[in-house]
PDB file of C-alpha atoms and ligand atoms in Angstrom:
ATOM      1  CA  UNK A 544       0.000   0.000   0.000  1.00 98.00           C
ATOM      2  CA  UNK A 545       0.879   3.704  -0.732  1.00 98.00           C
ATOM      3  CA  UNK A 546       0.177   5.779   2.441  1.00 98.00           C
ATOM      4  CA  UNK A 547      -0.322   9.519   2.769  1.00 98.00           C
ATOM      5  CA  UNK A 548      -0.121  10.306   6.590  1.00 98.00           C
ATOM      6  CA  UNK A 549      -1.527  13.798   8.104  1.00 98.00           C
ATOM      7  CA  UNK A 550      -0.641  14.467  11.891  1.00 97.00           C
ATOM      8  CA  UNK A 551       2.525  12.412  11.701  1.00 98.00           C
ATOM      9  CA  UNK A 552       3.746  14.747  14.278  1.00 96.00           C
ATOM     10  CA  UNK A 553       1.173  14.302  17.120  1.00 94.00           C
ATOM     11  CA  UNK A 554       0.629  11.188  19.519  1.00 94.00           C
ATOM     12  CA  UNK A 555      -1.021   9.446  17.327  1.00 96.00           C
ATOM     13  CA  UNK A 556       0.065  10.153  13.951  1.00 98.00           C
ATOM     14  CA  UNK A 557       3.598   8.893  15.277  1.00 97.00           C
ATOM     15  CA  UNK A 558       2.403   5.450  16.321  1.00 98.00           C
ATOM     16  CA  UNK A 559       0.729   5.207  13.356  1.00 98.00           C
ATOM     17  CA  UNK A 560       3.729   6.861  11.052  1.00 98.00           C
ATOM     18  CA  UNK A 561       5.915   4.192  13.476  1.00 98.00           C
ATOM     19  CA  UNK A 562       3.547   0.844  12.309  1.00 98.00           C
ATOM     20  CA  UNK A 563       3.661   1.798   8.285  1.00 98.00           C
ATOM     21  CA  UNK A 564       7.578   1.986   8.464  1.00 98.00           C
ATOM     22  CA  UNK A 565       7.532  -1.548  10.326  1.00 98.00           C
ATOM     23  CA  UNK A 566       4.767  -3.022   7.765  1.00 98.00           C
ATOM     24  CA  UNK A 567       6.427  -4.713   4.636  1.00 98.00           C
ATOM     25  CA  UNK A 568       2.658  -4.272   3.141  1.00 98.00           C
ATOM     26  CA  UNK A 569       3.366  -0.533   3.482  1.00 98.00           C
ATOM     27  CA  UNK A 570       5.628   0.446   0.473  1.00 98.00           C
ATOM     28  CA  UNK A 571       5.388   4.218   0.682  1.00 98.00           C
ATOM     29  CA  UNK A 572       4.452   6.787   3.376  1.00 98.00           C
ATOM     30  CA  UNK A 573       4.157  10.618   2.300  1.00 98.00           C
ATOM     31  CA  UNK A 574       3.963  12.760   5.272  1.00 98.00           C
ATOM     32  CA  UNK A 575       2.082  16.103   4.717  1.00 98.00           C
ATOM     33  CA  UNK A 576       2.603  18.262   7.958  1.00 98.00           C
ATOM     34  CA  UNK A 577       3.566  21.761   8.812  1.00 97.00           C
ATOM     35  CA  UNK A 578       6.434  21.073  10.895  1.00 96.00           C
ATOM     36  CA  UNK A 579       8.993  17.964   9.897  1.00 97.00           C
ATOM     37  CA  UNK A 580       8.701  14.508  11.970  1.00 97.00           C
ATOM     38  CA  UNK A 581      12.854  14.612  12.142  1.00 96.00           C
ATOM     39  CA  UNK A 582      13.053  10.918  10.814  1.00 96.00           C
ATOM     40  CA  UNK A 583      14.522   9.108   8.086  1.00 97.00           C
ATOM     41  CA  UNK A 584      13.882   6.331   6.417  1.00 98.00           C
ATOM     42  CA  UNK A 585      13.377   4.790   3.144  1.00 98.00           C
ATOM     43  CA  UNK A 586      10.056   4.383   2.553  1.00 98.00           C
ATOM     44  CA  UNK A 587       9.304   7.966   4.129  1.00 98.00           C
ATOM     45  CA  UNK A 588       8.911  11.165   1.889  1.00 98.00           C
ATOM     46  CA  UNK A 589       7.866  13.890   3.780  1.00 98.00           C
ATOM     47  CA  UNK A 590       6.482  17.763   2.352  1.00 98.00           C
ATOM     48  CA  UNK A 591       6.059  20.931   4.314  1.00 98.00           C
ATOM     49  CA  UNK A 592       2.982  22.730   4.015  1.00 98.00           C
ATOM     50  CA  UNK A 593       1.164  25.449   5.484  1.00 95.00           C
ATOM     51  CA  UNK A 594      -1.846  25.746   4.479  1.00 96.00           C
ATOM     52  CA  UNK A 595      -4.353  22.870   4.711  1.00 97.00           C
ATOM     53  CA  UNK A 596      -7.225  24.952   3.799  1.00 97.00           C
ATOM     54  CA  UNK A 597      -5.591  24.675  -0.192  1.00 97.00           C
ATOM     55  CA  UNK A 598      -3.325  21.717  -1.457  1.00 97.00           C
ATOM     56  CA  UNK A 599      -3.284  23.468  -4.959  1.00 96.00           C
ATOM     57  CA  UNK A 600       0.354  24.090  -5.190  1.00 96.00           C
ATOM     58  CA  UNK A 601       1.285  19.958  -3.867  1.00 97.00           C
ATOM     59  CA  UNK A 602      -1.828  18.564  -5.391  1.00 97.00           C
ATOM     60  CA  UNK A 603       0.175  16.582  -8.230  1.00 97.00           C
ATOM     61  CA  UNK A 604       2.136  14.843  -5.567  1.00 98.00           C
ATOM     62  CA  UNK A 605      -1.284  13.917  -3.732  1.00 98.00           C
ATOM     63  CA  UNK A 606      -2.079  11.174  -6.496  1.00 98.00           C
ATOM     64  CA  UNK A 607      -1.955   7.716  -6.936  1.00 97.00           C
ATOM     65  CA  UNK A 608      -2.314   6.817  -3.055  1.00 98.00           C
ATOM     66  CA  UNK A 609      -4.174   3.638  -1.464  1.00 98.00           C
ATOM     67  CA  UNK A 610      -5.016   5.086   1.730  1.00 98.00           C
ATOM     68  CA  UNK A 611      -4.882   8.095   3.931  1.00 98.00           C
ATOM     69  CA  UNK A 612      -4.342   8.244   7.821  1.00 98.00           C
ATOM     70  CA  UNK A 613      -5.863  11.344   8.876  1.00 98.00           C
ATOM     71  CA  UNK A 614      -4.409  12.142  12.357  1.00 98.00           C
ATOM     72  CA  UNK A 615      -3.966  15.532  12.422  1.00 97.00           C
ATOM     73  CA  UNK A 616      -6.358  17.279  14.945  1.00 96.00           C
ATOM     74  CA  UNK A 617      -6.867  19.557  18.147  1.00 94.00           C
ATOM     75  CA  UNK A 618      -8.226  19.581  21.518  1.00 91.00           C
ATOM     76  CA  UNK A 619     -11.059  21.794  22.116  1.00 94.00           C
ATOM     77  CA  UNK A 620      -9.855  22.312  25.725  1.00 90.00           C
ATOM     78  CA  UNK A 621      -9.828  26.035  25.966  1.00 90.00           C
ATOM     79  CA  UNK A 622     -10.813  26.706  22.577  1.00 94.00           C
ATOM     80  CA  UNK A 623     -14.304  28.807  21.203  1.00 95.00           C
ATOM     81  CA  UNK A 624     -16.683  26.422  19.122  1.00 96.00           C
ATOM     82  CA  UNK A 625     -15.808  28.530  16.570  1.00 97.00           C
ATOM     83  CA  UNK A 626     -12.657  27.860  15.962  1.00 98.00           C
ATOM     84  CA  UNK A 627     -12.796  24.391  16.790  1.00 98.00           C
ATOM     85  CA  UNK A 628     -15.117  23.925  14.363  1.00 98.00           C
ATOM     86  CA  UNK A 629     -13.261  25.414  11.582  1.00 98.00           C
ATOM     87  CA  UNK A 630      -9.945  23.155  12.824  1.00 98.00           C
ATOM     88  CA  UNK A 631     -11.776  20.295  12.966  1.00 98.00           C
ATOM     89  CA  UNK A 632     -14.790  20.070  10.917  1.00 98.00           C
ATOM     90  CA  UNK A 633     -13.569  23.066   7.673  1.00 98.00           C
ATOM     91  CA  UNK A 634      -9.781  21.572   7.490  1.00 98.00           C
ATOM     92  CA  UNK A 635     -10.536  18.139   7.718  1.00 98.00           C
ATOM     93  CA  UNK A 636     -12.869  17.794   4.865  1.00 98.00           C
ATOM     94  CA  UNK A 637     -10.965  20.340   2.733  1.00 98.00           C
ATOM     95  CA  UNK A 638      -8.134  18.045   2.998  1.00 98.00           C
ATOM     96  CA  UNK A 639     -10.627  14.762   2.450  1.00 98.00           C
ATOM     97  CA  UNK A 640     -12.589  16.653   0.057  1.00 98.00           C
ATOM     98  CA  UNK A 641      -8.982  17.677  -2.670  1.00 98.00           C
ATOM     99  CA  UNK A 642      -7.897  13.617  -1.924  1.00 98.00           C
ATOM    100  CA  UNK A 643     -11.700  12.087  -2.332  1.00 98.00           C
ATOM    101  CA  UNK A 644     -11.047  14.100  -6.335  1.00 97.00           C
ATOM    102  CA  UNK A 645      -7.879  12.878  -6.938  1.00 97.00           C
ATOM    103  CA  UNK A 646      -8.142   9.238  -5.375  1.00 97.00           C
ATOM    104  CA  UNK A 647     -11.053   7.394  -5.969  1.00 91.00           C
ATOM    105  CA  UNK A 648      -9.294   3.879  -5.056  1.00 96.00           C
ATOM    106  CA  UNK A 649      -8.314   5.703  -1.550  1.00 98.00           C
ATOM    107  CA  UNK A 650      -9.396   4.157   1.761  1.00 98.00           C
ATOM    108  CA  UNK A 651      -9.308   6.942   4.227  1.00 98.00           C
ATOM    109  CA  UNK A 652      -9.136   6.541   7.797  1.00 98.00           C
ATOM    110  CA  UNK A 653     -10.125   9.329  10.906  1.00 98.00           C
ATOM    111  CA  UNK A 654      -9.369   9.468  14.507  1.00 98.00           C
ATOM    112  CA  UNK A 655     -11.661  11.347  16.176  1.00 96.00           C
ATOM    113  CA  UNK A 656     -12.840   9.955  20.002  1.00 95.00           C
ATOM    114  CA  UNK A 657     -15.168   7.983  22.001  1.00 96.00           C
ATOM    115  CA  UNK A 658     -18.494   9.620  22.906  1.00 96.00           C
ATOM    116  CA  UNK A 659     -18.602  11.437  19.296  1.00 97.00           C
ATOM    117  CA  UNK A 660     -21.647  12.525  18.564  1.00 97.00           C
ATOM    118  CA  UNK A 661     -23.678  11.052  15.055  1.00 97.00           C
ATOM    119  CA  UNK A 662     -26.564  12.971  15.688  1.00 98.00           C
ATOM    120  CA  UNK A 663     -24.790  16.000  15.948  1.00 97.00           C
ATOM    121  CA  UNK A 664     -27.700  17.653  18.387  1.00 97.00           C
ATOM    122  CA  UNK A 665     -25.908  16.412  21.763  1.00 96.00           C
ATOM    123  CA  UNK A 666     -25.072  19.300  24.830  1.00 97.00           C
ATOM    124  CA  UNK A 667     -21.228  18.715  23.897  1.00 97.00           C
ATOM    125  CA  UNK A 668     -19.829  20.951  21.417  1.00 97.00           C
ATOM    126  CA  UNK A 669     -16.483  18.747  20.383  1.00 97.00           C
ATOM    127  CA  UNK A 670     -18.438  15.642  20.168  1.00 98.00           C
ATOM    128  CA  UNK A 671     -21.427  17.309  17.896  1.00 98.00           C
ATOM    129  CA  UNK A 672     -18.434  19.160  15.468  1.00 98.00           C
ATOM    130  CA  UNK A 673     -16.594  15.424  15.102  1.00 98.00           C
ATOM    131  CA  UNK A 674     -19.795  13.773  14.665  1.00 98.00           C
ATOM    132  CA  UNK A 675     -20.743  16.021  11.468  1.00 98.00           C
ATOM    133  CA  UNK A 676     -16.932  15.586  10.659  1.00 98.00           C
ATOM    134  CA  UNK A 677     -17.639  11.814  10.410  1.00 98.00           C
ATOM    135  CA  UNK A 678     -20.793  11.606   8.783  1.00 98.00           C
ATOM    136  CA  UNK A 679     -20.043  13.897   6.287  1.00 98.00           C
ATOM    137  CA  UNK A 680     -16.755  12.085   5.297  1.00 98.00           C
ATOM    138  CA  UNK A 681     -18.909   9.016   5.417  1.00 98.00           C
ATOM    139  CA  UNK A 682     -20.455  10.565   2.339  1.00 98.00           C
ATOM    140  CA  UNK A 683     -17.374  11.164   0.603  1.00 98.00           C
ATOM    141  CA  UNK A 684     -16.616   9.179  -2.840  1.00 97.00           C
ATOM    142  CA  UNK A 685     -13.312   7.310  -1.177  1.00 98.00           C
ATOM    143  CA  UNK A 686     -13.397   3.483  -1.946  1.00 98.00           C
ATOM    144  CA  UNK A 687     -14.213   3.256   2.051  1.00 98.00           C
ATOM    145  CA  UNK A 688     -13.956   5.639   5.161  1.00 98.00           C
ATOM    146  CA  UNK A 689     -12.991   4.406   8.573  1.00 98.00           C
ATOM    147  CA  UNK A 690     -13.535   6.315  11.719  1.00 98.00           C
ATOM    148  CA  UNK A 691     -11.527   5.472  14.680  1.00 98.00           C
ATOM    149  CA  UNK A 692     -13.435   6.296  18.461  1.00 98.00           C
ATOM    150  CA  UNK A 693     -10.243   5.638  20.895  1.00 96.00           C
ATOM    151  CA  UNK A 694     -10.932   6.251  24.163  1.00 93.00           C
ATOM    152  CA  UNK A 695      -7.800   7.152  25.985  1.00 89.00           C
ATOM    153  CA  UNK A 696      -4.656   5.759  23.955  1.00 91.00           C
ATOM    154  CA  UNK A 697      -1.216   4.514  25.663  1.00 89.00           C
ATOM    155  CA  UNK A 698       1.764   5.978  23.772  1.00 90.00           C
ATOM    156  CA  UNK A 699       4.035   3.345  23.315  1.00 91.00           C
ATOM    157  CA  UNK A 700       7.576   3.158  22.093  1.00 93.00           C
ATOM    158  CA  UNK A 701       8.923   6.611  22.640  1.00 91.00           C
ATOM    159  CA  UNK A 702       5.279   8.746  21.008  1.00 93.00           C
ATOM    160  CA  UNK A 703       4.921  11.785  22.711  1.00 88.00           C
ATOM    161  CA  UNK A 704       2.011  14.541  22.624  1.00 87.00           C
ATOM    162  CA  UNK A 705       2.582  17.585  21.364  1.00 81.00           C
ATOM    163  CA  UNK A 706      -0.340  18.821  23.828  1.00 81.00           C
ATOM    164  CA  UNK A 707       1.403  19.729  26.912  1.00 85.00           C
ATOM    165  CA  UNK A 708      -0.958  18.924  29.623  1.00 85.00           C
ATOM    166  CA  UNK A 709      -2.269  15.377  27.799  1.00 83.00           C
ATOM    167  CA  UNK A 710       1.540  14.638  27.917  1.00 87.00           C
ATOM    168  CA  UNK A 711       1.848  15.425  31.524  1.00 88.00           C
ATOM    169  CA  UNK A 712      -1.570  13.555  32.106  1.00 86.00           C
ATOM    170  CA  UNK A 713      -0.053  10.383  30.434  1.00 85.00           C
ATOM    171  CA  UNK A 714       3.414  10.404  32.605  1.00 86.00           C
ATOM    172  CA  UNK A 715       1.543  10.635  35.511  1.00 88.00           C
ATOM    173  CA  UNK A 716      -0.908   7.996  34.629  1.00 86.00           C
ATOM    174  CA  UNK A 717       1.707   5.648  32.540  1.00 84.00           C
ATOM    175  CA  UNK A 718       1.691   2.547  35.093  1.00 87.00           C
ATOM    176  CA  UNK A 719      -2.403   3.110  35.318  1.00 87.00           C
ATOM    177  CA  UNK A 720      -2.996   3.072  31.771  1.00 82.00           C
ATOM    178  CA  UNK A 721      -0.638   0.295  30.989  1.00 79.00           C
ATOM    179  CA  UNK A 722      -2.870  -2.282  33.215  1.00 85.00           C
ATOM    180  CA  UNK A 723      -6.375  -0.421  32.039  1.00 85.00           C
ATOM    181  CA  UNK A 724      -4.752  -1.335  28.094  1.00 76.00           C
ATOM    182  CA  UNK A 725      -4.833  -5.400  28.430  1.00 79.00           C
ATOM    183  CA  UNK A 726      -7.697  -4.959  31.546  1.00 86.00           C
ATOM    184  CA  UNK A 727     -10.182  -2.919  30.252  1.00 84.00           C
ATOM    185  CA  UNK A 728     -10.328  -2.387  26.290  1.00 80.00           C
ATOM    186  CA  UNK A 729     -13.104  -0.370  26.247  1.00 86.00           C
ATOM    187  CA  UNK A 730     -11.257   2.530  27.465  1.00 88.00           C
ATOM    188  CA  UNK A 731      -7.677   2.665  26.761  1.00 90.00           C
ATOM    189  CA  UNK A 732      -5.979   1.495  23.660  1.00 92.00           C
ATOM    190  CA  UNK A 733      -2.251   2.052  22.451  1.00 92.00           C
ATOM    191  CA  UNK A 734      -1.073   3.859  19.599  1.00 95.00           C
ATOM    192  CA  UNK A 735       0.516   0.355  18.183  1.00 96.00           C
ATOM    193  CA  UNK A 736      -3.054  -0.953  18.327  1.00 96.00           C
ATOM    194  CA  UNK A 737      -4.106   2.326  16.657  1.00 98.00           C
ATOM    195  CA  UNK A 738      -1.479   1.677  13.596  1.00 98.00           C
ATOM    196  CA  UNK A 739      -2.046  -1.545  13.229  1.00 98.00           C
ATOM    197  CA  UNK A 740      -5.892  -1.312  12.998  1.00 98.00           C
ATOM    198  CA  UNK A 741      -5.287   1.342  10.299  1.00 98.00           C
ATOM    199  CA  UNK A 742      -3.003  -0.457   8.259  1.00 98.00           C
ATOM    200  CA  UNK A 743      -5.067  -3.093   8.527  1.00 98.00           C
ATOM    201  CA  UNK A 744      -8.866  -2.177   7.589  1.00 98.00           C
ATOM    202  CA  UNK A 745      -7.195  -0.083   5.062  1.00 98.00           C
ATOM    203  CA  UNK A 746      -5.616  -3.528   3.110  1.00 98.00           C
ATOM    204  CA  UNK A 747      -8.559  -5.913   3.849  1.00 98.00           C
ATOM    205  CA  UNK A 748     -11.366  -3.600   5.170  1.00 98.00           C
ATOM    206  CA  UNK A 749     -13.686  -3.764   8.291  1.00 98.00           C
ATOM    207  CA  UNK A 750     -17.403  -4.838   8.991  1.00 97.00           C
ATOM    208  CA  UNK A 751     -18.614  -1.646  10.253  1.00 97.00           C
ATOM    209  CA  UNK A 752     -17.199   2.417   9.212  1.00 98.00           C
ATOM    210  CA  UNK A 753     -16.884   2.732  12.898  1.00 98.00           C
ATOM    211  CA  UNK A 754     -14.262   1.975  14.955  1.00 98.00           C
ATOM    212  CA  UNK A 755     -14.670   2.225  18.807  1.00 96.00           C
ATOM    213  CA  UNK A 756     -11.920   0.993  21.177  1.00 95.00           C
ATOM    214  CA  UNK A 757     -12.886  -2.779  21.581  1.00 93.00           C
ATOM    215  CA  UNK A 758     -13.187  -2.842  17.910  1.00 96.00           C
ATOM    216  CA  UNK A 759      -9.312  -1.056  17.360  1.00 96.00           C
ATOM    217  CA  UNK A 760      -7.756  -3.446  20.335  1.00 93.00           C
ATOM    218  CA  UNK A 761      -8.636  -6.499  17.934  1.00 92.00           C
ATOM    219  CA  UNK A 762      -5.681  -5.707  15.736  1.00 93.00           C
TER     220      UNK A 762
HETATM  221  N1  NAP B1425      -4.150  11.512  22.447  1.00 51.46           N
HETATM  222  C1  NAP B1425      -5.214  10.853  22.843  1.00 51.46           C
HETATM  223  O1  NAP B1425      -5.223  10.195  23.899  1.00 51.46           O
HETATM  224  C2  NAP B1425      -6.453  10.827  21.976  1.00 51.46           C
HETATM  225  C3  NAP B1425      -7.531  10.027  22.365  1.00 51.46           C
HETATM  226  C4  NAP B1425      -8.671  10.002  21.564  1.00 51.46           C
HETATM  227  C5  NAP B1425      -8.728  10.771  20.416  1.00 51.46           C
HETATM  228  N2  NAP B1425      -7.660  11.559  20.068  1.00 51.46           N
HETATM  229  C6  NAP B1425      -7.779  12.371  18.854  1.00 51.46           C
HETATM  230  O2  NAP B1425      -6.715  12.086  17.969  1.00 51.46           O
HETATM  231  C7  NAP B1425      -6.387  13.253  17.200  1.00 51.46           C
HETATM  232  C8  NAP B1425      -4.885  13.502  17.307  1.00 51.46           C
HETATM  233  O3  NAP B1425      -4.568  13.663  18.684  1.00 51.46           O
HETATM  234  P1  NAP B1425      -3.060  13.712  19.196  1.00 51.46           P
HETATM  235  O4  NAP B1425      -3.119  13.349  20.640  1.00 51.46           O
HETATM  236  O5  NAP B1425      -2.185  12.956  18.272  1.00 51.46           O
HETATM  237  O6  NAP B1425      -2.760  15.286  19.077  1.00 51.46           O
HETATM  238  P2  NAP B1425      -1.358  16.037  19.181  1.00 51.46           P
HETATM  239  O7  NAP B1425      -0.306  15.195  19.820  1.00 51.46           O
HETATM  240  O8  NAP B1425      -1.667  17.380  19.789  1.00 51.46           O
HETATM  241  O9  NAP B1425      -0.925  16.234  17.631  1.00 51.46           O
HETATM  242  C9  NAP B1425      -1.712  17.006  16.764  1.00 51.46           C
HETATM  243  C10 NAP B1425      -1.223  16.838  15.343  1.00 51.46           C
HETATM  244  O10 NAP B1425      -2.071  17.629  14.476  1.00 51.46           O
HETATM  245  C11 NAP B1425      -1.262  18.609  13.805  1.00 51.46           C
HETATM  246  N3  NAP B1425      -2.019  19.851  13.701  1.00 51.46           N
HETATM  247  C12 NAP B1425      -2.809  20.421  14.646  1.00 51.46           C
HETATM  248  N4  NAP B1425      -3.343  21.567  14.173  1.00 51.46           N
HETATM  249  C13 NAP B1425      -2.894  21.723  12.906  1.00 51.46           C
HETATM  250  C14 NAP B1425      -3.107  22.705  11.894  1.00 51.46           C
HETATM  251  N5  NAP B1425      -3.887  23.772  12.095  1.00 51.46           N
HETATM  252  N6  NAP B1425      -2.490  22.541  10.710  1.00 51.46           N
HETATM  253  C15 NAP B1425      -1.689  21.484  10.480  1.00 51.46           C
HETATM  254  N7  NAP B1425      -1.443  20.505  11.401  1.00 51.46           N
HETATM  255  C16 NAP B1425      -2.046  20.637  12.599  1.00 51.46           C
HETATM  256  C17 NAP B1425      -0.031  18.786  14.664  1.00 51.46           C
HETATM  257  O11 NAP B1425       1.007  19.297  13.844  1.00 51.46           O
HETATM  258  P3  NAP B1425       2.212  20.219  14.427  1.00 51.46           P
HETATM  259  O12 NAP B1425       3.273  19.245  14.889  1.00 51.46           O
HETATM  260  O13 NAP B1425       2.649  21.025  13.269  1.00 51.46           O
HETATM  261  O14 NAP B1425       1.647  21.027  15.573  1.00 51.46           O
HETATM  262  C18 NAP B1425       0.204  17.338  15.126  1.00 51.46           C
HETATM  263  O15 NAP B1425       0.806  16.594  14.092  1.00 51.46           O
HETATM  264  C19 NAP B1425      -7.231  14.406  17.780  1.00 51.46           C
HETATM  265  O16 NAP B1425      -8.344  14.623  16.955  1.00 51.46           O
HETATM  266  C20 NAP B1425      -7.660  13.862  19.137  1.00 51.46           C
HETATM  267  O17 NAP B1425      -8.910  14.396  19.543  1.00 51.46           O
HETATM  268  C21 NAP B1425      -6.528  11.600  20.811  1.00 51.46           C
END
């Protein structure tokens, strides 16, 4: 598979960016961030861009890609709807919407978090914004659209979050979360898990377009 990885710089996207470099049915990964991941390898290419609002300038180097592992996103902590909103919801499908028209084959995955919203009317404003964000790439012409409902995620291997205070949550809570991962499923997973579940319903495909924790800790 040919992989084009958003968010490789976050908690997440790094476990994921991690489990494509250690896949042999990963060939390719093209990172597309605003800040570099500061690794090498040879089945990485990374380019830097700013604006994710327009890929017009990169779009030629946006083609010919299996899958996409969209983990770029923010915390709403502290943040008005508004802008949330137009983080989450406006960026994310301008960036689905430019790959949807120039990949048709492509099986595109989302993070967003358990407890989001699909009817988009509940009282919390993040879960209502990722909820549209998910039904609306549901409609999206991709060959299939995954969306991944973690509950709280163990980085493994190194990962760090770029968030500040979830990074000083998850050193304080390491040895916690570690026994909640293999006691409790339902509520923490790890970002291996989270790579490997991508990697694979993006090669074989998965029963359902939504992925809660149980469903990711299978992999
Ligand atoms: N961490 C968890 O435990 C957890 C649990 C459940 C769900 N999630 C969800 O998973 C997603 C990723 O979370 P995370 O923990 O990996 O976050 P993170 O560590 O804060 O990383 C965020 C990533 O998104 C990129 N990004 C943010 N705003 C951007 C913008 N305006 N333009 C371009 N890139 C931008 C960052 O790039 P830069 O490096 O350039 O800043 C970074 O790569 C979020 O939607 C989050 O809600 C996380």
């Amino acid at each position: 598979m040919k992989v084009i990885l958003f968010g490789a710089t976050g908690m997440v996207g790094q476990g994921v960016l991690r489990e494509c470099l250690l896949d042999p049915d990963v060939e390719h990964v093209l990172v597309v961030g605003r800040s570099p991941t500061g690794q090498q390898h040879a089945k990485l290419r990374e380019i830097l861009h700013e604006d994710f609002f327009d890929f017009s300038a990169i779009e030629s180097e946006l083609i010919g890609y299996d899958a996409c592992f969209f983990c770029l996103g923010v915390s709403s902590v502290g943040m008005d709807a508004q802008r949330y909103r137009h983080l989450t919801y406006d960026l994310t499908m301008a960036t689905a919407t430019t790959l949807a028209r120039l990949n048709s084959a492509m099986v595109f995955t989302y993070v967003t978090g358990r407890g989001t919203d699909s009817t988009e009317q509940g009282p919390r404003m993040w879960a209502r914004v990722k909820g549209k964000t998910e039904n609306d790439l549901l409609k999206l012409p991709f060959k299939a659209a995954y969306m991944f409902r973690p509950a709280a995620i163990q980085p493994l291997h190194g990962v760090r979050s770029k968030t500040a205070w979830v990074q000083a949550i998850y050193v304080l809570a390491s040895p916690l979360f570690a026994r909640l991962a293999r006691t409790s499923p339902k509520y923490v997973t790890t970002t291996e898990r989270v790579g490997r579940a991508m990697i694979s319903v993006a090669r074989d495909g998965y029963p359902k377009p939504v992925l809660e924790s149980e469903d990711i800790n299978r992999f």
